[in-house]
Structures are given as C-alpha cells and as structure tokens.
PDB file of C-alpha atoms in Angstrom:
ATOM      1  CA  MET A   1       7.856  12.711   2.769  1.00 56.00           C
ATOM      2  CA  SER A   2       6.883  15.240   5.451  1.00 63.00           C
ATOM      3  CA  ASP A   3       9.403  17.714   7.112  1.00 76.00           C
ATOM      4  CA  HIS A   4       7.312  17.246  10.343  1.00 81.00           C
ATOM      5  CA  PRO A   5       8.490  14.809  13.106  1.00 94.00           C
ATOM      6  CA  LEU A   6       7.211  11.463  12.907  1.00 95.00           C
ATOM      7  CA  LEU A   7       4.859  10.600  16.013  1.00 95.00           C
ATOM      8  CA  TYR A   8       3.983   6.803  14.688  1.00 92.00           C
ATOM      9  CA  GLU A   9       3.838   4.762  11.475  1.00 92.00           C
ATOM     10  CA  GLY A  10       1.443   2.163  11.202  1.00 90.00           C
ATOM     11  CA  LYS A  11       0.793  -0.572   8.208  1.00 90.00           C
ATOM     12  CA  ALA A  12      -1.011   1.914   6.263  1.00 92.00           C
ATOM     13  CA  LYS A  13      -0.180   5.548   7.472  1.00 96.00           C
ATOM     14  CA  LYS A  14       2.557   7.676   9.002  1.00 96.00           C
ATOM     15  CA  ILE A  15       1.631  10.106  11.654  1.00 97.00           C
ATOM     16  CA  TYR A  16       3.473  13.370  12.227  1.00 97.00           C
ATOM     17  CA  ALA A  17       3.208  16.397  14.642  1.00 97.00           C
ATOM     18  CA  THR A  18       2.430  20.006  13.307  1.00 96.00           C
ATOM     19  CA  PRO A  19       3.327  23.214  14.976  1.00 96.00           C
ATOM     20  CA  ASP A  20      -0.392  22.931  16.183  1.00 97.00           C
ATOM     21  CA  PRO A  21      -0.251  20.285  18.866  1.00 96.00           C
ATOM     22  CA  ASP A  22      -4.071  19.512  18.367  1.00 97.00           C
ATOM     23  CA  ILE A  23      -3.625  19.279  14.468  1.00 98.00           C
ATOM     24  CA  LEU A  24      -1.560  15.895  12.998  1.00 98.00           C
ATOM     25  CA  LEU A  25      -0.882  15.163   9.496  1.00 98.00           C
ATOM     26  CA  ALA A  26      -1.907  11.560   8.346  1.00 98.00           C
ATOM     27  CA  GLU A  27       0.400  10.636   5.051  1.00 98.00           C
ATOM     28  CA  PHE A  28      -0.854   7.793   3.393  1.00 98.00           C
ATOM     29  CA  LYS A  29       1.331   4.626   2.354  1.00 96.00           C
ATOM     30  CA  ASP A  30       1.511   2.552  -0.725  1.00 94.00           C
ATOM     31  CA  ASP A  31       2.223  -0.494   1.592  1.00 88.00           C
ATOM     32  CA  ALA A  32      -0.270  -2.928   1.781  1.00 85.00           C
ATOM     33  CA  THR A  33      -0.906  -5.893   4.647  1.00 83.00           C
ATOM     34  CA  ALA A  34      -3.290  -8.737   5.286  1.00 78.00           C
ATOM     35  CA  PHE A  35      -3.722 -11.792   7.460  1.00 75.00           C
ATOM     36  CA  ASN A  36      -2.067  -9.456  10.529  1.00 70.00           C
ATOM     37  CA  ALA A  37       0.559  -8.548   8.332  1.00 66.00           C
ATOM     38  CA  GLN A  38       1.841 -11.664   7.806  1.00 72.00           C
ATOM     39  CA  LYS A  39       1.298 -10.997   3.841  1.00 78.00           C
ATOM     40  CA  ARG A  40       2.939  -8.029   2.919  1.00 86.00           C
ATOM     41  CA  GLY A  41       3.367  -6.192  -0.560  1.00 88.00           C
ATOM     42  CA  SER A  42       2.866  -2.741  -2.264  1.00 86.00           C
ATOM     43  CA  ILE A  43      -0.059  -1.608  -4.510  1.00 91.00           C
ATOM     44  CA  GLN A  44       0.832   1.052  -6.757  1.00 91.00           C
ATOM     45  CA  ASN A  45      -0.674   4.780  -5.797  1.00 95.00           C
ATOM     46  CA  LYS A  46      -2.543   3.331  -3.092  1.00 96.00           C
ATOM     47  CA  GLY A  47      -2.007   6.191  -0.783  1.00 97.00           C
ATOM     48  CA  VAL A  48      -2.988   8.666  -3.095  1.00 98.00           C
ATOM     49  CA  MET A  49      -6.078   7.025  -3.718  1.00 98.00           C
ATOM     50  CA  ASN A  50      -6.992   5.879  -0.297  1.00 98.00           C
ATOM     51  CA  CYS A  51      -6.510   9.684   0.970  1.00 98.00           C
ATOM     52  CA  ALA A  52      -8.462  10.989  -1.715  1.00 98.00           C
ATOM     53  CA  ILE A  53     -11.487   8.799  -0.865  1.00 98.00           C
ATOM     54  CA  ALA A  54     -11.195   8.875   3.002  1.00 98.00           C
ATOM     55  CA  SER A  55     -11.062  12.614   2.476  1.00 98.00           C
ATOM     56  CA  HIS A  56     -14.484  12.764   0.482  1.00 98.00           C
ATOM     57  CA  LEU A  57     -16.034  10.435   2.398  1.00 98.00           C
ATOM     58  CA  PHE A  58     -14.778  12.201   5.792  1.00 98.00           C
ATOM     59  CA  GLN A  59     -16.385  15.262   4.186  1.00 97.00           C
ATOM     60  CA  TYR A  60     -19.332  13.297   3.503  1.00 97.00           C
ATOM     61  CA  LEU A  61     -20.149  11.944   6.680  1.00 98.00           C
ATOM     62  CA  ALA A  62     -19.290  15.396   8.561  1.00 98.00           C
ATOM     63  CA  ALA A  63     -22.156  16.976   6.325  1.00 97.00           C
ATOM     64  CA  GLN A  64     -24.560  14.067   7.520  1.00 97.00           C
ATOM     65  CA  GLY A  65     -23.911  15.181  11.111  1.00 97.00           C
ATOM     66  CA  ILE A  66     -21.210  12.662  11.797  1.00 98.00           C
ATOM     67  CA  PRO A  67     -18.136  14.058  13.868  1.00 98.00           C
ATOM     68  CA  ASN A  68     -14.935  13.135  12.634  1.00 98.00           C
ATOM     69  CA  HIS A  69     -11.231  14.263  12.868  1.00 98.00           C
ATOM     70  CA  PHE A  70     -11.075  15.516   9.415  1.00 98.00           C
ATOM     71  CA  ILE A  71      -9.773  18.736   8.703  1.00 98.00           C
ATOM     72  CA  ALA A  72      -8.261  18.851   5.086  1.00 98.00           C
ATOM     73  CA  GLN A  73      -6.391  17.162   2.456  1.00 98.00           C
ATOM     74  CA  VAL A  74      -3.389  19.289   2.384  1.00 97.00           C
ATOM     75  CA  ALA A  75      -1.498  16.946  -0.455  1.00 97.00           C
ATOM     76  CA  PRO A  76      -2.375  14.147  -2.442  1.00 97.00           C
ATOM     77  CA  GLN A  77      -1.430  11.536   0.274  1.00 97.00           C
ATOM     78  CA  GLN A  78      -1.864  13.770   3.310  1.00 98.00           C
ATOM     79  CA  MET A  79      -4.831  15.004   5.123  1.00 98.00           C
ATOM     80  CA  GLN A  80      -4.589  17.373   8.163  1.00 98.00           C
ATOM     81  CA  VAL A  81      -6.424  15.525  11.194  1.00 98.00           C
ATOM     82  CA  ARG A  82      -7.293  16.700  14.817  1.00 98.00           C
ATOM     83  CA  ARG A  83      -5.550  14.908  17.518  1.00 98.00           C
ATOM     84  CA  VAL A  84      -7.595  12.439  19.561  1.00 98.00           C
ATOM     85  CA  GLU A  85      -7.053   9.584  21.837  1.00 97.00           C
ATOM     86  CA  ILE A  86      -7.495   6.769  19.937  1.00 97.00           C
ATOM     87  CA  ILE A  87      -9.819   3.844  21.175  1.00 98.00           C
ATOM     88  CA  PRO A  88      -7.945   0.719  20.764  1.00 97.00           C
ATOM     89  CA  LEU A  89     -11.131  -0.985  19.276  1.00 98.00           C
ATOM     90  CA  GLU A  90     -12.036  -1.911  15.738  1.00 98.00           C
ATOM     91  CA  VAL A  91     -15.598  -1.635  15.253  1.00 98.00           C
ATOM     92  CA  VAL A  92     -17.289  -3.563  12.286  1.00 98.00           C
ATOM     93  CA  VAL A  93     -20.388  -3.292  10.674  1.00 98.00           C
ATOM     94  CA  ARG A  94     -21.482  -6.090   8.172  1.00 98.00           C
ATOM     95  CA  ASN A  95     -24.612  -5.912   5.768  1.00 98.00           C
ATOM     96  CA  ARG A  96     -23.653  -8.896   4.134  1.00 98.00           C
ATOM     97  CA  ALA A  97     -21.836 -11.976   5.310  1.00 98.00           C
ATOM     98  CA  ALA A  98     -18.229 -11.929   3.857  1.00 98.00           C
ATOM     99  CA  GLY A  99     -14.779 -13.386   4.981  1.00 96.00           C
ATOM    100  CA  SER A 100     -14.095 -14.172   8.956  1.00 95.00           C
ATOM    101  CA  LEU A 101     -17.914 -14.459   9.441  1.00 97.00           C
ATOM    102  CA  CYS A 102     -18.409 -16.976   6.671  1.00 97.00           C
ATOM    103  CA  ARG A 103     -15.290 -18.725   7.456  1.00 96.00           C
ATOM    104  CA  GLN A 104     -16.627 -18.851  11.427  1.00 96.00           C
ATOM    105  CA  THR A 105     -20.334 -19.661  10.945  1.00 97.00           C
ATOM    106  CA  GLY A 106     -20.691 -21.153   7.528  1.00 98.00           C
ATOM    107  CA  LEU A 107     -23.136 -18.542   6.313  1.00 98.00           C
ATOM    108  CA  PRO A 108     -23.019 -18.117   2.777  1.00 98.00           C
ATOM    109  CA  LEU A 109     -20.957 -15.743   1.098  1.00 97.00           C
ATOM    110  CA  GLY A 110     -23.450 -12.633   0.255  1.00 97.00           C
ATOM    111  CA  LEU A 111     -26.044 -13.258   2.714  1.00 98.00           C
ATOM    112  CA  GLU A 112     -27.779 -10.211   3.527  1.00 98.00           C
ATOM    113  CA  LEU A 113     -27.714  -9.277   7.243  1.00 98.00           C
ATOM    114  CA  THR A 114     -30.839  -7.812   8.450  1.00 97.00           C
ATOM    115  CA  PRO A 115     -30.721  -5.807  10.752  1.00 97.00           C
ATOM    116  CA  PRO A 116     -26.733  -5.087  10.220  1.00 98.00           C
ATOM    117  CA  LEU A 117     -24.194  -7.042  12.384  1.00 98.00           C
ATOM    118  CA  VAL A 118     -21.954  -4.740  14.604  1.00 98.00           C
ATOM    119  CA  GLU A 119     -18.681  -6.114  16.111  1.00 98.00           C
ATOM    120  CA  PHE A 120     -16.003  -4.877  18.371  1.00 98.00           C
ATOM    121  CA  TYR A 121     -12.257  -6.511  18.034  1.00 98.00           C
ATOM    122  CA  LEU A 122      -9.459  -5.736  20.217  1.00 98.00           C
ATOM    123  CA  LYS A 123      -6.880  -3.679  18.214  1.00 96.00           C
ATOM    124  CA  ASP A 124      -4.052  -5.720  19.226  1.00 95.00           C
ATOM    125  CA  ASP A 125      -1.590  -7.355  16.543  1.00 89.00           C
ATOM    126  CA  ALA A 126       0.223  -9.330  19.240  1.00 92.00           C
ATOM    127  CA  LEU A 127      -3.319 -11.074  19.990  1.00 95.00           C
ATOM    128  CA  GLY A 128      -4.437 -11.212  16.541  1.00 92.00           C
ATOM    129  CA  ASP A 129      -7.275  -8.506  16.925  1.00 94.00           C
ATOM    130  CA  PRO A 130      -9.359 -11.086  18.470  1.00 96.00           C
ATOM    131  CA  LEU A 131     -13.381 -10.738  18.455  1.00 97.00           C
ATOM    132  CA  LEU A 132     -14.974  -9.350  21.697  1.00 98.00           C
ATOM    133  CA  THR A 133     -18.041 -10.225  23.294  1.00 95.00           C
ATOM    134  CA  ARG A 134     -20.029  -7.621  24.965  1.00 93.00           C
ATOM    135  CA  ASP A 135     -19.015  -9.038  28.661  1.00 95.00           C
ATOM    136  CA  ARG A 136     -15.000  -8.887  27.494  1.00 97.00           C
ATOM    137  CA  LEU A 137     -15.619  -5.639  26.168  1.00 96.00           C
ATOM    138  CA  ARG A 138     -16.723  -4.552  29.601  1.00 94.00           C
ATOM    139  CA  LEU A 139     -13.895  -6.708  31.154  1.00 97.00           C
ATOM    140  CA  LEU A 140     -11.384  -4.934  29.581  1.00 97.00           C
ATOM    141  CA  ASN A 141     -12.739  -1.629  30.541  1.00 96.00           C
ATOM    142  CA  LEU A 142     -11.773   0.314  27.445  1.00 96.00           C
ATOM    143  CA  VAL A 143     -14.794   2.088  27.175  1.00 97.00           C
ATOM    144  CA  THR A 144     -18.093   3.115  29.112  1.00 96.00           C
ATOM    145  CA  PRO A 145     -21.311   1.681  28.994  1.00 96.00           C
ATOM    146  CA  ALA A 146     -22.754   4.772  27.429  1.00 96.00           C
ATOM    147  CA  GLU A 147     -19.550   4.924  24.750  1.00 97.00           C
ATOM    148  CA  GLU A 148     -20.309   1.730  23.967  1.00 97.00           C
ATOM    149  CA  ASP A 149     -23.693   2.797  23.082  1.00 97.00           C
ATOM    150  CA  THR A 150     -22.495   5.832  21.076  1.00 98.00           C
ATOM    151  CA  LEU A 151     -19.917   3.571  19.438  1.00 98.00           C
ATOM    152  CA  ILE A 152     -22.865   1.427  17.800  1.00 98.00           C
ATOM    153  CA  GLU A 153     -24.960   4.252  17.145  1.00 98.00           C
ATOM    154  CA  MET A 154     -22.421   6.178  15.286  1.00 98.00           C
ATOM    155  CA  ALA A 155     -21.460   2.698  13.711  1.00 98.00           C
ATOM    156  CA  LEU A 156     -24.742   2.470  12.381  1.00 98.00           C
ATOM    157  CA  GLY A 157     -25.133   5.960  11.413  1.00 98.00           C
ATOM    158  CA  VAL A 158     -22.083   5.654   9.444  1.00 98.00           C
ATOM    159  CA  ASN A 159     -23.328   2.834   7.608  1.00 98.00           C
ATOM    160  CA  HIS A 160     -26.832   4.273   7.072  1.00 98.00           C
ATOM    161  CA  HIS A 161     -25.184   6.979   5.213  1.00 98.00           C
ATOM    162  CA  LEU A 162     -22.616   5.048   3.555  1.00 98.00           C
ATOM    163  CA  GLN A 163     -24.810   2.257   2.150  1.00 98.00           C
ATOM    164  CA  GLY A 164     -26.665   5.182   0.417  1.00 97.00           C
ATOM    165  CA  PHE A 165     -23.635   6.617  -0.852  1.00 98.00           C
ATOM    166  CA  PHE A 166     -22.365   3.679  -2.426  1.00 98.00           C
ATOM    167  CA  GLN A 167     -25.412   2.752  -4.053  1.00 98.00           C
ATOM    168  CA  ASP A 168     -25.592   5.807  -6.005  1.00 97.00           C
ATOM    169  CA  CYS A 169     -22.280   4.916  -7.023  1.00 97.00           C
ATOM    170  CA  GLY A 170     -23.331   1.357  -7.976  1.00 98.00           C
ATOM    171  CA  ILE A 171     -21.408  -0.564  -5.449  1.00 98.00           C
ATOM    172  CA  THR A 172     -22.738  -2.452  -2.369  1.00 98.00           C
ATOM    173  CA  LEU A 173     -21.082  -1.839   0.972  1.00 98.00           C
ATOM    174  CA  VAL A 174     -20.596  -5.732   1.876  1.00 98.00           C
ATOM    175  CA  ASP A 175     -19.065  -4.689   5.131  1.00 98.00           C
ATOM    176  CA  PHE A 176     -16.374  -2.012   6.942  1.00 98.00           C
ATOM    177  CA  LYS A 177     -14.186  -1.453   9.783  1.00 98.00           C
ATOM    178  CA  LEU A 178     -14.234   1.839  11.987  1.00 98.00           C
ATOM    179  CA  GLU A 179     -11.805   3.271  14.346  1.00 98.00           C
ATOM    180  CA  PHE A 180     -12.799   6.238  16.925  1.00 98.00           C
ATOM    181  CA  GLY A 181     -10.992   8.517  19.432  1.00 98.00           C
ATOM    182  CA  ARG A 182     -11.883  10.809  22.171  1.00 98.00           C
ATOM    183  CA  ARG A 183     -11.306  14.660  21.986  1.00 96.00           C
ATOM    184  CA  ASP A 184     -12.745  16.976  24.713  1.00 94.00           C
ATOM    185  CA  GLY A 185     -15.183  14.244  25.922  1.00 92.00           C
ATOM    186  CA  THR A 186     -16.619  13.893  22.756  1.00 96.00           C
ATOM    187  CA  ILE A 187     -16.255  10.350  20.471  1.00 98.00           C
ATOM    188  CA  LEU A 188     -14.846  11.200  16.586  1.00 98.00           C
ATOM    189  CA  LEU A 189     -14.753   8.832  13.851  1.00 98.00           C
ATOM    190  CA  ALA A 190     -11.159   8.590  12.965  1.00 98.00           C
ATOM    191  CA  ASP A 191      -8.316   6.473  11.087  1.00 97.00           C
ATOM    192  CA  GLU A 192     -10.132   6.105   7.514  1.00 98.00           C
ATOM    193  CA  ILE A 193     -12.662   4.751   5.085  1.00 98.00           C
ATOM    194  CA  SER A 194     -11.440   3.089   1.824  1.00 98.00           C
ATOM    195  CA  PRO A 195     -10.575  -0.163  -0.150  1.00 97.00           C
ATOM    196  CA  ASP A 196      -8.363  -0.655   2.344  1.00 96.00           C
ATOM    197  CA  SER A 197     -11.324  -0.564   5.209  1.00 97.00           C
ATOM    198  CA  CYS A 198     -14.385  -1.900   3.629  1.00 98.00           C
ATOM    199  CA  ARG A 199     -15.586  -4.326   1.281  1.00 98.00           C
ATOM    200  CA  LEU A 200     -16.852  -2.997  -1.698  1.00 98.00           C
ATOM    201  CA  TRP A 201     -18.807  -5.223  -4.667  1.00 98.00           C
ATOM    202  CA  ASN A 202     -19.006  -3.720  -8.148  1.00 98.00           C
ATOM    203  CA  GLN A 203     -22.998  -3.793  -8.751  1.00 98.00           C
ATOM    204  CA  GLU A 204     -22.136  -4.039 -12.848  1.00 97.00           C
ATOM    205  CA  GLU A 205     -19.934  -7.278 -12.119  1.00 96.00           C
ATOM    206  CA  ALA A 206     -21.962 -10.652 -11.428  1.00 94.00           C
ATOM    207  CA  ASP A 207     -18.905 -12.566 -11.300  1.00 96.00           C
ATOM    208  CA  PRO A 208     -17.781 -12.990  -7.487  1.00 96.00           C
ATOM    209  CA  GLN A 209     -14.033 -12.365  -8.060  1.00 96.00           C
ATOM    210  CA  LYS A 210     -14.431  -9.681 -10.989  1.00 97.00           C
ATOM    211  CA  ARG A 211     -16.879  -7.739  -8.799  1.00 98.00           C
ATOM    212  CA  ILE A 212     -14.143  -7.168  -5.788  1.00 98.00           C
ATOM    213  CA  LEU A 213     -13.121  -3.626  -5.552  1.00 98.00           C
ATOM    214  CA  ASP A 214     -11.238  -3.577  -2.349  1.00 97.00           C
ATOM    215  CA  LYS A 215      -7.974  -5.300  -0.432  1.00 95.00           C
ATOM    216  CA  ASP A 216      -9.900  -8.643  -0.799  1.00 96.00           C
ATOM    217  CA  ARG A 217      -7.875  -8.557  -4.374  1.00 96.00           C
ATOM    218  CA  PHE A 218      -5.003  -8.366  -2.648  1.00 94.00           C
ATOM    219  CA  ARG A 219      -5.782 -11.008   0.260  1.00 93.00           C
ATOM    220  CA  GLN A 220      -6.554 -13.493  -2.568  1.00 94.00           C
ATOM    221  CA  ASP A 221      -3.982 -12.827  -4.892  1.00 93.00           C
ATOM    222  CA  LEU A 222      -6.722 -11.930  -7.939  1.00 95.00           C
ATOM    223  CA  GLY A 223      -4.613  -9.019  -9.446  1.00 92.00           C
ATOM    224  CA  ALA A 224      -5.951  -5.881 -10.956  1.00 94.00           C
ATOM    225  CA  ILE A 225      -5.757  -3.991  -7.333  1.00 95.00           C
ATOM    226  CA  GLU A 226      -4.953  -0.781  -8.502  1.00 96.00           C
ATOM    227  CA  GLU A 227      -7.674  -0.701 -11.290  1.00 97.00           C
ATOM    228  CA  ALA A 228     -10.089  -1.450  -8.616  1.00 98.00           C
ATOM    229  CA  TYR A 229      -9.341   1.214  -6.337  1.00 98.00           C
ATOM    230  CA  ALA A 230      -8.994   3.519  -9.077  1.00 98.00           C
ATOM    231  CA  LEU A 231     -12.625   2.990  -9.855  1.00 98.00           C
ATOM    232  CA  VAL A 232     -13.847   3.206  -6.496  1.00 98.00           C
ATOM    233  CA  MET A 233     -11.957   6.365  -6.368  1.00 98.00           C
ATOM    234  CA  GLN A 234     -13.362   7.509  -9.642  1.00 97.00           C
ATOM    235  CA  ARG A 235     -17.030   6.871  -8.647  1.00 98.00           C
ATOM    236  CA  VAL A 236     -16.502   8.136  -5.113  1.00 98.00           C
ATOM    237  CA  LEU A 237     -14.913  11.548  -6.340  1.00 97.00           C
ATOM    238  CA  ALA A 238     -17.889  11.773  -8.767  1.00 95.00           C
ATOM    239  CA  HIS A 239     -20.778  11.260  -6.078  1.00 90.00           C
ATOM    240  CA  SER A 240     -21.288  15.022  -5.565  1.00 69.00           C
ATOM    241  CA  GLN A 241     -21.124  16.638  -2.512  1.00 57.00           C
ATOM    242  CA  PRO A 242     -24.218  17.679  -0.218  1.00 49.00           C
TER     243      PRO A 242
END
C-alpha cells in the first residue's frame, strides 16, 4: 500500500499523487473483472505480473518511438507515470477475429484480419463501453479529427511493434485495447499493456482453450490463470531490450 494520497481507484489499478504534480504512481491490483465488472474475482500476483509486463512493454515501445506515460517501475506492483489527461476512449486493434467481433458478426474465431481492424469504444461503464462509429465519435467531440488520425496511426504503430515482439516470444497477438492521454499538446500512450488488456495465444498449443494466455481464462472459467500470466511475464522479460 502506498503512503501517497489516493487520487483514483479503478478496476485494475490505484492512482496516487506524488510530491511532483507532474508524476503519478500507478499501483496494479490483483482484482479481476469481466463483462463490464459483472464478474469479479482475484488473480494471485496479477498486480506484480501485469506491472512487470507493462513496464517492459512500455520501455520497448518507447525505444521504437512510441511516446508513452511510463517513467520507471519503482516497486513490484508500482510504476511512476507522467500525469496525462486521459481521453475517454478505448482504442482496440484486432489482428484476428475473437470475442465480441465474433459474437456480433459471426466471423469464425481466429480469422486473420488484413489489414488489422481499429475500433473506438466509449470508455463509460454506465453505458457498457459502446462501440462508436466514426460519425458518433465526431458527434461526441472527444477528439479532434487530427487527434483521431493520430490515435489510429499510433495504435497501428503499437500493433506493428508488439506483433513482432510477441512473435519472438512464441505468442500470437490476437487483439488488444489501448488508452491514450494528452500532455502539453501531445498524445501519449497510457494505462497498461498486459494479459488483462490483450488476447494472447501460445503458439506451442493447438488446443483452442489451452493456448489462451490472457484474461479470457478468467472470463471463461478455464482455470490456470496465474500460470498463463506467469508464462507471458517469463517470455516478455526474457525478450531482450533493443
């Protein structure tokens, strides 16, 4: 537990103030939620594992030219981040059909999507985080047209780099969600990148359930959740930094 003042507590993290107003402390929790928090539980050591994974991936992406809010991992469950004004959107990139895309379109699970699909969802639990058309996005006036283009460009850039990164780890990056924030007129990648926010399939497993290395194990009551997260952490941390 941090000695700093608590500013915000979400489903997966607590955000604390620090003596520097431009720096915040993000503490990763073991709590697990699914289906817009209708399902709740806990995954042992999830906070430690997700913090380590996200810290490594943020550093990797920064080295590839993707600006983000990460400063340093300062404890097993804590990272220092730059304060940003979070844009209330989830930007989802899909390389293969899975989850809601399959349920809503009938596309077969695992269908490769070329080019990748980029989607915007309104970050609002009360409304169920609805999918937005581009016209609705502009109607809500949450981003400028230039910022919309930047979000798409950055999301595809993150996807390009992470696809190669996870391929080196023997993992297929199926899809993932990103959040972004504004800081001094610049858009930065924010929040986290972890098995909570990505669909990841183990390329060494052919079985459609055993291959799952992400929060779908919690959503679908598949068990062995901690082991899946631990395997992702092991492979991610073993991937050498550029």
